[in-house]
mmCIF file of C-alpha atoms in Angstrom:
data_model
loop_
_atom_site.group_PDB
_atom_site.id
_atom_site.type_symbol
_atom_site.label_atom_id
_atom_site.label_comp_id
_atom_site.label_asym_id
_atom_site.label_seq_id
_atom_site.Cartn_x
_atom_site.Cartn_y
_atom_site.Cartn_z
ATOM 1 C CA UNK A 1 148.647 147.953 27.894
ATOM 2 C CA UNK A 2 151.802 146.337 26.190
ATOM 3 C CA UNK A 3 150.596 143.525 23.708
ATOM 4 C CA UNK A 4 151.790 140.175 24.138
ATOM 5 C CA UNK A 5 155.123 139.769 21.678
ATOM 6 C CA UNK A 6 155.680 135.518 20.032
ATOM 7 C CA UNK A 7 158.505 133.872 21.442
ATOM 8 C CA UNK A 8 159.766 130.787 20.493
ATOM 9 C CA UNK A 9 158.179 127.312 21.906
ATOM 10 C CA UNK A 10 159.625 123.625 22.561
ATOM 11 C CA UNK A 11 156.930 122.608 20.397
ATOM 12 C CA UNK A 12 158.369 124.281 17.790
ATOM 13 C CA UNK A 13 161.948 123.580 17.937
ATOM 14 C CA UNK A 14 163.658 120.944 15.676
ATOM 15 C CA UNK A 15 164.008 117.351 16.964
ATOM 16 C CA UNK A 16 167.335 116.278 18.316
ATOM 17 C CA UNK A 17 166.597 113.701 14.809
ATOM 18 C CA UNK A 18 166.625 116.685 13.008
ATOM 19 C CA UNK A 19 169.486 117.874 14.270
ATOM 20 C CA UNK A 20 171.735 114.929 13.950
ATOM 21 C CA UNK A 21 170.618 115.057 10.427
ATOM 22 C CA UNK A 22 171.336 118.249 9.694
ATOM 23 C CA UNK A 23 174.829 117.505 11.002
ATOM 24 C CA UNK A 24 175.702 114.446 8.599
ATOM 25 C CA UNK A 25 174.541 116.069 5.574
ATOM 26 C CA UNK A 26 175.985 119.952 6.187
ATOM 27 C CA UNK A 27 179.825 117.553 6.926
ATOM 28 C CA UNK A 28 178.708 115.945 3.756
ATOM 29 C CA UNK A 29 178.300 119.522 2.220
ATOM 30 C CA UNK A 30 181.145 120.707 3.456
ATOM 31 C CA UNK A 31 183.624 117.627 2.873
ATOM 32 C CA UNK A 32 182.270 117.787 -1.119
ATOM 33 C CA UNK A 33 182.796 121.734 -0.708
ATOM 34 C CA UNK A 34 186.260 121.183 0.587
ATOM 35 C CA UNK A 35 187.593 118.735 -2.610
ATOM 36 C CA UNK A 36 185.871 120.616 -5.387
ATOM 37 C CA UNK A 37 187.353 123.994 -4.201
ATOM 38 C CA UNK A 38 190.593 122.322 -3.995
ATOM 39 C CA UNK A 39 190.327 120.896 -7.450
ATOM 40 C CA UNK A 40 188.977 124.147 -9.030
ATOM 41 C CA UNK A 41 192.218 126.124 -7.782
ATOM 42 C CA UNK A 42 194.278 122.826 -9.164
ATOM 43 C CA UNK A 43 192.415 122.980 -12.548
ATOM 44 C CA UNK A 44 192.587 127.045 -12.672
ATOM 45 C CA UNK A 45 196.329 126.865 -11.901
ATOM 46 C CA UNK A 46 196.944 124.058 -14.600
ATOM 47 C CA UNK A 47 194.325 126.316 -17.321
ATOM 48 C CA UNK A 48 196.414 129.122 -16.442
ATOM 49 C CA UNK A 49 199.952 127.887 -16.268
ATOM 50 C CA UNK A 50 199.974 129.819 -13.154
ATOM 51 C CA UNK A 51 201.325 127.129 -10.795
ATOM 52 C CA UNK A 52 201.834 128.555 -7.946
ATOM 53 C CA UNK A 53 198.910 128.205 -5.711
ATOM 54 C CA UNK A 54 198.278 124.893 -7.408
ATOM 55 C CA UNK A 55 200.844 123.720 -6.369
ATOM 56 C CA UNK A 56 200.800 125.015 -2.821
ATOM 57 C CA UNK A 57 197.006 123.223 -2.812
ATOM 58 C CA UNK A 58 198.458 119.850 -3.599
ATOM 59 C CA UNK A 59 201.675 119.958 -1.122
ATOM 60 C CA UNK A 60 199.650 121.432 1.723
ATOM 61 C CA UNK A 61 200.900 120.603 5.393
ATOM 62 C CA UNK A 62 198.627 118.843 8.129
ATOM 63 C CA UNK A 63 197.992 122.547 9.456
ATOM 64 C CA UNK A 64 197.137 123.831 6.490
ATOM 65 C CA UNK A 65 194.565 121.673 5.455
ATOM 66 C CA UNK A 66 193.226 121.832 9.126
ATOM 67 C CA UNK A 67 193.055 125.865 8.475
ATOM 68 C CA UNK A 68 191.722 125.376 5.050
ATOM 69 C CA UNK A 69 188.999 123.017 6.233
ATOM 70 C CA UNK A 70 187.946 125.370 9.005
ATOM 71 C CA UNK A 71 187.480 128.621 6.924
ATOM 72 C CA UNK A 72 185.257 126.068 4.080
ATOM 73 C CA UNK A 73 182.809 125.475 7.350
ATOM 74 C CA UNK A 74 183.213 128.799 8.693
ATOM 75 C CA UNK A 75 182.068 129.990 5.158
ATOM 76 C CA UNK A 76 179.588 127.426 4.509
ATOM 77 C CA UNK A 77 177.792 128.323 8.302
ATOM 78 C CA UNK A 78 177.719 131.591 7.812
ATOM 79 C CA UNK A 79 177.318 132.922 4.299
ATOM 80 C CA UNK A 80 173.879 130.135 4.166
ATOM 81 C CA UNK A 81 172.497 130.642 7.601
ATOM 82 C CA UNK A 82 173.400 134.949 6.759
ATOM 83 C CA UNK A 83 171.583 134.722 3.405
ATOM 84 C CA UNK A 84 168.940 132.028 4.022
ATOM 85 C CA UNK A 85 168.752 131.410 7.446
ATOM 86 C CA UNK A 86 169.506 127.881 6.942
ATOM 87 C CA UNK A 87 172.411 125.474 5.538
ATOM 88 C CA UNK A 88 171.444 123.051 2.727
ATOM 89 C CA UNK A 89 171.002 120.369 5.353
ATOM 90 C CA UNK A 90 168.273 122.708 7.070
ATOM 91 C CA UNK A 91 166.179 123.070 3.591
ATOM 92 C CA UNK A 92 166.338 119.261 3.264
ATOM 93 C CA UNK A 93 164.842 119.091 6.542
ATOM 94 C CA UNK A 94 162.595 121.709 6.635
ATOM 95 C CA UNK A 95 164.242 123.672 9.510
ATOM 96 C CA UNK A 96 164.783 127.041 9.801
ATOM 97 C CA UNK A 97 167.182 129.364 12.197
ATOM 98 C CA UNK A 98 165.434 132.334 14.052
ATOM 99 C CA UNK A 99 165.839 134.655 16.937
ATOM 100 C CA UNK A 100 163.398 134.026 20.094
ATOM 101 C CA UNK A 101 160.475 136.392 18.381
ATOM 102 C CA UNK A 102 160.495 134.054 15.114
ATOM 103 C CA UNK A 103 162.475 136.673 12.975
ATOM 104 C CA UNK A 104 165.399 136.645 11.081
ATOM 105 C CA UNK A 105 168.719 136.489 12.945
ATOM 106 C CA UNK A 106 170.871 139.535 12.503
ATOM 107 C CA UNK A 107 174.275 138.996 11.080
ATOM 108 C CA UNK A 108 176.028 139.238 14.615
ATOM 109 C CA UNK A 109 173.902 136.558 15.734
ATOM 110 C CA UNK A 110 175.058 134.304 12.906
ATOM 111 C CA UNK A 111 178.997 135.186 13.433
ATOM 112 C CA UNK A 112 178.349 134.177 17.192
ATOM 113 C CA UNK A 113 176.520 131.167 16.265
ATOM 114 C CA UNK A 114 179.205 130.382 13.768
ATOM 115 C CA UNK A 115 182.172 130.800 15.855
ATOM 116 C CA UNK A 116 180.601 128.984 18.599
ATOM 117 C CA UNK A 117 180.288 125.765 16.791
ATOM 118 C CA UNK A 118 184.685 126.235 17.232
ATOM 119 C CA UNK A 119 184.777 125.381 20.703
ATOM 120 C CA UNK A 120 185.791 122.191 21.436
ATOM 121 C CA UNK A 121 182.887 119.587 22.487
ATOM 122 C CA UNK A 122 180.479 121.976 21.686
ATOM 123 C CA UNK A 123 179.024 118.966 19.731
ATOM 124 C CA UNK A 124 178.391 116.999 23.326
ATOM 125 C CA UNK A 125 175.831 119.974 24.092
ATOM 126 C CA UNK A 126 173.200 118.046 22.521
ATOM 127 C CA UNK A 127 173.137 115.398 24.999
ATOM 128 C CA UNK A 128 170.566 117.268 27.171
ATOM 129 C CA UNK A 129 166.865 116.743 26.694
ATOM 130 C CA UNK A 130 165.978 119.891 24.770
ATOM 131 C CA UNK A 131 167.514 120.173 21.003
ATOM 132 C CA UNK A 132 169.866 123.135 21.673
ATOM 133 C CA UNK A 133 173.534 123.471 21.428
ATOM 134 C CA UNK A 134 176.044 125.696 22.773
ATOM 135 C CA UNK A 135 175.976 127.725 19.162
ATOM 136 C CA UNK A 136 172.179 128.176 19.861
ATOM 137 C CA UNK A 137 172.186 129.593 22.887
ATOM 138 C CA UNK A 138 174.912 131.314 22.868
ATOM 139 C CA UNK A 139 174.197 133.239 19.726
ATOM 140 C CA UNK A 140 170.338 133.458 20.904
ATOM 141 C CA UNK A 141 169.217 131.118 18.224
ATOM 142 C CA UNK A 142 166.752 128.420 17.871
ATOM 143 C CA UNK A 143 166.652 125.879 15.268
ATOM 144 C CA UNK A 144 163.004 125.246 14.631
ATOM 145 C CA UNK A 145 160.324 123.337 12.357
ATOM 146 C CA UNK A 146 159.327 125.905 9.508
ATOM 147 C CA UNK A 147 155.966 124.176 9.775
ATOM 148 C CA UNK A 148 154.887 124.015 13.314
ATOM 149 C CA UNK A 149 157.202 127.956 13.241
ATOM 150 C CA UNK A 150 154.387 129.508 11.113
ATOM 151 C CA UNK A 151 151.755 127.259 12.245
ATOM 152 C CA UNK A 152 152.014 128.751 15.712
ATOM 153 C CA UNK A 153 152.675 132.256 14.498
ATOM 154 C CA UNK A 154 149.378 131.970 12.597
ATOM 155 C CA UNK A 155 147.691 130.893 15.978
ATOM 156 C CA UNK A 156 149.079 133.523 17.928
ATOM 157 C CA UNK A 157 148.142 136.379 15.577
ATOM 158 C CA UNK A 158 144.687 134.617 14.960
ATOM 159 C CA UNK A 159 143.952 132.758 18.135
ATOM 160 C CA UNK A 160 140.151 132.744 17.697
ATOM 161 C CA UNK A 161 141.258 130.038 14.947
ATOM 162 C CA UNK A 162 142.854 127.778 16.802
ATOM 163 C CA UNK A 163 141.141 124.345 17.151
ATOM 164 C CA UNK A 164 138.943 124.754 14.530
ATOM 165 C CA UNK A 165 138.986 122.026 12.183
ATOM 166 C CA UNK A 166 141.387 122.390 8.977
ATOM 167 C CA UNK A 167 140.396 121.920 5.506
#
């Protein structure tokens, strides 16, 4: 007989609270992220005398800066939710990005889930009743409480404990 595998519960998943949280402070991140790497290549290229890509930094086009921006959030999304499985926004919240069985995404998953979060109005996927976005489920993420995560990880490898009383 084939045991039972964990998969990933509403009860677990982050709050759609959570999620709009995690949104203000990652564009936070990512707006500070965008400035100070701007000013470190200013400052290197004026430490150097090596104008040139200062230079180019400080008379960027509309386009540029729109490209510039994007590859800062591609980077931020994926090298923190590769590494940690979560952005800084997700630690301050205690949330946590996993595949359905409660593991680690692989880095595919991430790249998916990172390049999804491109397509336009993918931020009006929220508006349903469950806390999932198009970069969720189309990467096979889930965004979910690292709490009530091992919580019910610890029930379902130990379900003769659940209910008893916790002290």
């Amino acid at each position: 007989m084939k045991s039972k595998e964990f998969t990933i519960t509403e009860n677990v998943l982050a709050s759609q609270g959570q999620r709009f949280t995690n949104l203000i402070i990652d564009s936070l991140f990512i707006y500070i992220l965008i400035l100070s790497t701007g000013t470190t290549i200013v400052l290197i290229g004026e430490a150097t005398n090596n104008f040139t890509v200062s230079s180019w930094v400080e008379n960027m086009n509309f386009v540029e800066i729109i490209a510039y921006g994007l590859l800062i959030l591609f980077l931020y999304y994926f090298l923190t939710e590769v590494y940690f499985s979560r952005t800084l926004a997700k630690l301050i919240t205690r949330t946590v990005v996993v595949k359905k069985d409660g593991a680690k995404p692989t880095v595919k998953m991430i790249l998916i889930r990172t390049l999804s979060r491109f397509i336009i109005f993918e931020a009006l996927s929220y508006l349903g009743e469950i806390s999932r976005g198009w970069h969720d489920s189309l990467s096979g993420t889930y965004v979910v409480s690292r709490k009530k995560l091992a919580k019910s990880i610890h029930y379902f490898q130990h379900p003769e404990e659940f209910g008893r009383a916790e002290g």
